[in-house]
XYZ file of C-alpha atoms in Angstrom:
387
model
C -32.678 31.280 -165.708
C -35.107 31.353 -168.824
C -35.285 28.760 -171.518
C -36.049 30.506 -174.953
C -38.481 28.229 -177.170
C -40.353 30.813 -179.408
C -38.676 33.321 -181.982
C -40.151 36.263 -180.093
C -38.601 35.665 -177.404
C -35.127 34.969 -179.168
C -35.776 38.331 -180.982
C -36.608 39.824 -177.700
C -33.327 39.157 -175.692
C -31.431 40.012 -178.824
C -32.329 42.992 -179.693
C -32.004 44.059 -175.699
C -28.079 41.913 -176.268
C -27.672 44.543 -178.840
C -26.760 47.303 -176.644
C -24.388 46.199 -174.703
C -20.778 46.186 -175.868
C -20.278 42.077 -175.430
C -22.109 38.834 -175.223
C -21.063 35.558 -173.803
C -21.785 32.664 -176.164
C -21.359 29.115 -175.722
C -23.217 25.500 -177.349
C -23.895 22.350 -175.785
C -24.138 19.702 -178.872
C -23.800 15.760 -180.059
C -21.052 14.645 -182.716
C -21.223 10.717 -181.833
C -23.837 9.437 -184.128
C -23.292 12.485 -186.948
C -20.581 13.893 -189.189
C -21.591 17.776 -188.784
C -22.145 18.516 -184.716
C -25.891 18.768 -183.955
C -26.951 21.882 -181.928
C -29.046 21.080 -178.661
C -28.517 24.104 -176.583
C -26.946 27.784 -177.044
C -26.538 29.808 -174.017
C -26.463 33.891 -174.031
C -25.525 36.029 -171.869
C -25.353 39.921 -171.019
C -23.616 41.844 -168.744
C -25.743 42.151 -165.581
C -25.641 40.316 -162.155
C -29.517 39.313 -162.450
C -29.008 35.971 -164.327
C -32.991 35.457 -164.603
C -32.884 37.867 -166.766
C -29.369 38.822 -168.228
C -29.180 35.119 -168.640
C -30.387 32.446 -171.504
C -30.821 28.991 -172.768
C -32.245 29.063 -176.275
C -33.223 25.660 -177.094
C -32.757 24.831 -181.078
C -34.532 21.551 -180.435
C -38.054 23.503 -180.024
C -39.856 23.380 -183.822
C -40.499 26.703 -185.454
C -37.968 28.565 -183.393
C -35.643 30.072 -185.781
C -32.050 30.943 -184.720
C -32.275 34.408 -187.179
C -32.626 36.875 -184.249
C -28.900 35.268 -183.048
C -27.249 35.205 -186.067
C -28.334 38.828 -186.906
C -26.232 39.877 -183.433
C -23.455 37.559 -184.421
C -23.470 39.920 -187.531
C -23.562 43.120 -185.635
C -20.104 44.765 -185.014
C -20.848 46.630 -182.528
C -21.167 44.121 -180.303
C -18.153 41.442 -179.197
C -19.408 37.954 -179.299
C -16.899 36.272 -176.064
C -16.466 32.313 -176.386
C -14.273 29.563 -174.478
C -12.428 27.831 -176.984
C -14.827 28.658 -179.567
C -13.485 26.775 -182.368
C -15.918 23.362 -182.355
C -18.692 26.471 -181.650
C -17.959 28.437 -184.915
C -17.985 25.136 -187.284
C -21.627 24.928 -186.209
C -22.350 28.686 -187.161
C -20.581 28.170 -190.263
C -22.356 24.845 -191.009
C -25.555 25.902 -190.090
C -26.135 29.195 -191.381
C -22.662 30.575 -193.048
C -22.098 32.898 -190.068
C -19.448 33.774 -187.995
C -19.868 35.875 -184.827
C -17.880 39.082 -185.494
C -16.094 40.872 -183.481
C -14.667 37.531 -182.126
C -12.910 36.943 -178.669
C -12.071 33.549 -177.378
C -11.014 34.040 -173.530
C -8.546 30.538 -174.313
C -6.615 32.301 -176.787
C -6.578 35.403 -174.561
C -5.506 33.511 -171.485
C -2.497 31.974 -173.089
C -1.426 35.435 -174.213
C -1.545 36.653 -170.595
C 0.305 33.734 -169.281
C -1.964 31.389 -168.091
C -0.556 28.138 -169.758
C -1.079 26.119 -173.277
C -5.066 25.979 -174.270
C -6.117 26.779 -170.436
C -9.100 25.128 -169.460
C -12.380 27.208 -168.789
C -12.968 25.498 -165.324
C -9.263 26.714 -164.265
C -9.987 30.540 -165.878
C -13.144 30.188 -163.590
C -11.349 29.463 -160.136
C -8.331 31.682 -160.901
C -10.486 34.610 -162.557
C -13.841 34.510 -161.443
C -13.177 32.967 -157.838
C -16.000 30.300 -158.276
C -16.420 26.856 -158.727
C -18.101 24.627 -161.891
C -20.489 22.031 -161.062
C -18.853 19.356 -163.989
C -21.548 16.477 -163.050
C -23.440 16.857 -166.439
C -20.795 18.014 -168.800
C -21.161 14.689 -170.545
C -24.963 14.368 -170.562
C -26.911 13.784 -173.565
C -27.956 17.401 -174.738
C -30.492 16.052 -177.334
C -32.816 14.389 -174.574
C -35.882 16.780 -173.205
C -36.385 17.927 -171.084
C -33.226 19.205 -170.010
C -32.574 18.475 -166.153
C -32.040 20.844 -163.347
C -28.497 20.467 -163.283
C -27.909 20.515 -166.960
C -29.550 24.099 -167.021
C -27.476 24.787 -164.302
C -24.098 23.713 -165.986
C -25.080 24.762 -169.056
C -25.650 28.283 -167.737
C -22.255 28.580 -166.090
C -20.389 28.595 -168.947
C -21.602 31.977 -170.023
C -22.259 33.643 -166.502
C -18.524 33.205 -165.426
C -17.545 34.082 -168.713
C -18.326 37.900 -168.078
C -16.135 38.022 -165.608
C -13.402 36.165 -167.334
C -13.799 38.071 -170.614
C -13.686 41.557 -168.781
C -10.572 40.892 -166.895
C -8.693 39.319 -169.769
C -9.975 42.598 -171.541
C -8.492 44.801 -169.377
C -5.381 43.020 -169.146
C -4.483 43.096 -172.971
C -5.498 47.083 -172.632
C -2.964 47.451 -170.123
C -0.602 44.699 -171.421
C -0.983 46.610 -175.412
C -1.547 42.734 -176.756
C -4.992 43.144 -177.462
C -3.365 43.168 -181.594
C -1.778 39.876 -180.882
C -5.284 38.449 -179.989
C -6.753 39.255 -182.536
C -3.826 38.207 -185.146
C -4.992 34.956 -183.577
C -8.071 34.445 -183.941
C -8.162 35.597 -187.677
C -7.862 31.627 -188.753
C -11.144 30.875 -186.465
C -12.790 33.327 -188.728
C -11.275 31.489 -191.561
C -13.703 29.368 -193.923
C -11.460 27.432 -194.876
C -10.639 26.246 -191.003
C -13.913 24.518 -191.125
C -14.107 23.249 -195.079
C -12.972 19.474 -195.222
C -12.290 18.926 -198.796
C -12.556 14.990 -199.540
C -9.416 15.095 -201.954
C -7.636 16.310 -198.969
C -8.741 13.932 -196.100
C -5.750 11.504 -196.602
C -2.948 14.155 -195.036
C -5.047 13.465 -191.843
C -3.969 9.787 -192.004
C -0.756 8.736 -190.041
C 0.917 6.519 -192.479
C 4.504 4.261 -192.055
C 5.189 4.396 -195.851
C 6.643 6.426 -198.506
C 5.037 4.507 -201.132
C 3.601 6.852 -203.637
C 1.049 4.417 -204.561
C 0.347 3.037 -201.375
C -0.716 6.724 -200.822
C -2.429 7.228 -204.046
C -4.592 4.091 -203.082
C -5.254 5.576 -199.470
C -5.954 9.073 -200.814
C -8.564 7.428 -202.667
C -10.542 5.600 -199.892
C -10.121 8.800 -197.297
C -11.718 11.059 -200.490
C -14.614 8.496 -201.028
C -14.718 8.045 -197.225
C -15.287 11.911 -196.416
C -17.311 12.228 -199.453
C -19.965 9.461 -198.351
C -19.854 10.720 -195.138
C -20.658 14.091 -195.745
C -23.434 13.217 -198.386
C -25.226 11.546 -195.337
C -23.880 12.967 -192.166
C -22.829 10.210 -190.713
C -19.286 10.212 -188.633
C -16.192 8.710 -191.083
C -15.878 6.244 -189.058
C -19.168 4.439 -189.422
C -18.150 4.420 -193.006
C -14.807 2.705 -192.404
C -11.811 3.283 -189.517
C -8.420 4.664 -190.303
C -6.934 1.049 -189.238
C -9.268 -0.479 -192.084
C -8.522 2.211 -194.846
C -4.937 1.553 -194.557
C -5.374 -2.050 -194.746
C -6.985 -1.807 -197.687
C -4.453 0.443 -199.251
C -1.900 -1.798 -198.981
C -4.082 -4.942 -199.522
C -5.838 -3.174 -202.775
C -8.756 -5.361 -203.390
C -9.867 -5.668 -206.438
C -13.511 -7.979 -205.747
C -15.811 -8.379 -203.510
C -14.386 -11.570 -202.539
C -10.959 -9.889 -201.950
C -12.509 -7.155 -199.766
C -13.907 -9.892 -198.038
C -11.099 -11.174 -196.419
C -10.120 -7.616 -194.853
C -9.742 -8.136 -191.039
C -10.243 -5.076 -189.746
C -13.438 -3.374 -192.380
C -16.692 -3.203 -190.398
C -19.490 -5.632 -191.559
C -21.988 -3.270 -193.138
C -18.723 -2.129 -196.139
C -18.676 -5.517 -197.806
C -21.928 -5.043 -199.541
C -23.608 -2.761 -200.867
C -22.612 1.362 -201.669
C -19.704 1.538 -199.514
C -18.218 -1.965 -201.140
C -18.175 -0.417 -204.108
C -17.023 2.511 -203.465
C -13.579 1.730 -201.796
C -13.215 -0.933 -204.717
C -13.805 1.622 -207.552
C -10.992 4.038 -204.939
C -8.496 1.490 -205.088
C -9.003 0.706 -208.916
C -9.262 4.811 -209.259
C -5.561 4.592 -206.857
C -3.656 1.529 -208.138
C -4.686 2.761 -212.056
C -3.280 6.349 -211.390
C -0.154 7.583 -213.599
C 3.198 7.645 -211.878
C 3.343 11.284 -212.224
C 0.707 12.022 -210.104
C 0.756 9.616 -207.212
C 0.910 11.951 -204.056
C 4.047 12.368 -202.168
C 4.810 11.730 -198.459
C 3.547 14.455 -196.118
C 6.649 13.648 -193.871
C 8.701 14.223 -196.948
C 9.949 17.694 -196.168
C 10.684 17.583 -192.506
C 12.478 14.414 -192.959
C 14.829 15.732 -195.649
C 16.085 19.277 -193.357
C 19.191 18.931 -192.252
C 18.342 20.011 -188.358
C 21.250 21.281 -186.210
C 20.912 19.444 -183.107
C 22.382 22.147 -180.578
C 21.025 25.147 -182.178
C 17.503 23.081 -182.053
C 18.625 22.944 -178.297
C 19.319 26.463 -177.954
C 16.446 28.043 -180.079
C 14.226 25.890 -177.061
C 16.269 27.602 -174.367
C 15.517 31.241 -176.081
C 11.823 30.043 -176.805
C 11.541 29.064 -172.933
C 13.251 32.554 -171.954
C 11.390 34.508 -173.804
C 7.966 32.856 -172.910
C 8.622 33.531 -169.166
C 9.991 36.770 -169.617
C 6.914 38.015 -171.653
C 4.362 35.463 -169.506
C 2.969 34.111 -172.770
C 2.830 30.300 -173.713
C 5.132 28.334 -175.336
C 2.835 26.467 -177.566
C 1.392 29.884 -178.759
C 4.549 31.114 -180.139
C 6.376 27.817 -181.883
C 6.423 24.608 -182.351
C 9.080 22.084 -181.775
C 9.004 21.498 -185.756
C 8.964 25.233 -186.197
C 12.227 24.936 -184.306
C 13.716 22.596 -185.982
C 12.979 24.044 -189.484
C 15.165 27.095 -188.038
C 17.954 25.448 -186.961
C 17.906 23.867 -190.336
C 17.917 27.232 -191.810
C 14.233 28.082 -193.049
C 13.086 31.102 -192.876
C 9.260 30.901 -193.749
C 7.721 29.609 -190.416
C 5.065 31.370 -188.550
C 6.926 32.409 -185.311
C 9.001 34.673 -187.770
C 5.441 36.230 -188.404
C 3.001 39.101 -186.873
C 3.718 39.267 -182.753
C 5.588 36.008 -182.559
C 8.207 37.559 -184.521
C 8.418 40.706 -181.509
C 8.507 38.210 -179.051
C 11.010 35.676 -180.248
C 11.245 35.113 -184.276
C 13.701 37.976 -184.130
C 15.931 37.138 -181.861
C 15.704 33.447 -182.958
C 17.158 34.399 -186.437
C 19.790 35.972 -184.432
C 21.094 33.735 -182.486
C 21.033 31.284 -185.521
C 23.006 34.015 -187.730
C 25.521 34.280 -184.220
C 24.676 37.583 -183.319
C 23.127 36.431 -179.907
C 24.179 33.843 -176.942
C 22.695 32.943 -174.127
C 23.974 32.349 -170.521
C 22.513 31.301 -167.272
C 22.013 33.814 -164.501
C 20.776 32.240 -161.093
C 17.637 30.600 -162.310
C 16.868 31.870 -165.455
C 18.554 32.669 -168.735
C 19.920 35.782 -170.157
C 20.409 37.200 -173.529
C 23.663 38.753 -174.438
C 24.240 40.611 -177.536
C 27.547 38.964 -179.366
């Protein structure tokens, strides 16, 4: 296999990537020590059986190599840019250079819609599909460290080489199938900016809170936004800043000094002093001083407030479970125990009454609700009768 380090040769396999109707894609990067993932490796390939040359590591690492010649095919339509589970591998296009490879397939996304399971791993896809097996040994290496070993080339390399294989069975499969549509309905959110745009005044609906206390959440909405916010600024991971456990102490603590903040328990060392002190002080003034009227409400609110029918709940499952074997698509890609629930309470605005979910069971879910369906066993599976 080759190891790009110069632009040339980046240009080089690029423009050759350019005519041929798909390219494998996959990253090898570090997230521990940074807020945004750091790139250490992106491997490329092309169909072709001689992976010396249809083959690539392209290492980002190397100064003055400029990753232009890549983004310029992620650009090109003509050609489909294939990724495993691509959605950690976008953010970093999108963070780095406001790019996302288009026309998109993920071969995850695909698998589940040809029955192979909720978010399918690639090492399964590669034993079922491609009839080989992964070497694993350096999947949790340090990718930043040069040079890069014999077996991480190795590893690294697999995940695009198998992919071919993977990508053009899955391919033919939704031709024959007709669900390439439904595919592609998915993977319109990984395309999505705003998948991959954190705004700090939203961080707090990430937290898992126990309280309904409007400003016990105003206070906590306060620290997450000045948490995300300072850890943006200097990409550094949230939780170097201060952990979920700590934030929530100190929204229901609300210290108002440093001596108060002091006594936390759980707030790391290097937040009692300095910038980050007084920040989450000036958040919980900025929280506790905040006018009734606008003090958030409960994200659980909602779904705690829908007045669920238990055994339609327990029959919509059945008909979700029917349907998903009958069609050999996954559950999870289709709805959602809460989606579920929200029907047998009566909404009507969920996403499995959308797009192909709605072909596939939001139709007949609405039916059965309204009555005009039942469902009886038959041997070993379930049948739908029309009331």
């Amino acid at each position: 296999m080759k190891t790009i380090t110069t632009t040339e040769a980046l240009e080089e396999f690029c423009t050759r990537a350019a005519s041929y109707p798909y390219v494998t894609v996959d990253t090898e990067f570090l997230r521990e020590r940074t807020y945004y993932s750091k790139l250490c490796l992106v491997q490329l390939a092309v169909p072709g059986e001689d992976d010396d040359e249809d083959a690539v590591l392209v290492d980002p690492l190397v100064e003055g190599l400029s990753l232009e010649p890549m983004y310029r095919l992620f650009r090109n339509e003509d050609v489909v840019k294939v990724f495993h589970a691509a959605r950690q591998d976008l953010e970093i296009f999108f963070v780095e250079a406001d790019v996302f490879p288009t026309p998109l397939f993920d071969t995850q996304v695909a698998a589940m819609v040809c029955g192979f399971g909720d978010q399918v791993g690639y090492e399964t896809l590669v034993r079922k599909i491609a009839r080989a097996q992964l070497d694993k040994s350096s999947r949790f290496t340090d990718w930043s460290r040069r040079p890069l070993t014999p077996a991480q080339k190795h590893y690294a390399i697999g995940d695009v080489t198998h992919l071919r294989v993977i990508y053009e069975w899955l391919a033919a499969e939704l031709e024959k199938s007709g669900r390439a549509k439904w595919v592609r309905e998915e993977l319109r959110v990984l395309t999505n900016p705003a998948t991959y745009t954190i705004e700090p005044g939203e961080a707090w609906k990430r937290l898992k809170t126990r309280t309904n206390s409007g400003r016990f959440l105003a206070v906590a909405r306060e620290l997450a936004r000045f948490r995300e916010g300072y850890a943006q600024a200097r990409n550094i991971p949230r939780n170097r800043v201060m952990k979920d456990d700590a934030l929530l102490e100190l929204a229901s603590t609300k210290p108002r000094s440093i001596q108060e903040l002091g006594r936390s328990r759980l707030l790391l060392r290097e937040a009692r002093k300095g910038e980050i002190a007084e920040g989450i002080l000036a958040a919980v003034t900025a929280g506790t001083e905040l006018p009734n009227d606008q003090v958030p409400k409960p994200q659980n609110g909602g779904k705690e407030k829908l007045q669920v029918n238990p055994a339609l709940a327990d029959l919509l499952r059945v008909l979700l479970k029917a349907r998903c074997e009958q069609e050999k698509v996954a559950q999870k890609l289709i709805a959602s125990a809460a989606d579920l629930d929200a029907l047998a309470a009566g909404k009507r605005d969920v996403a499995a009454l959308k797009g192909w979910r709605a072909e596939v069971f939001g139709e007949d879910a609405v039916r059965l609700c309204d009555g005009k369906l039942a469902l009886a066993a038959k041997g070993q599976h379930v049948k739908v009768i029309e009331v």
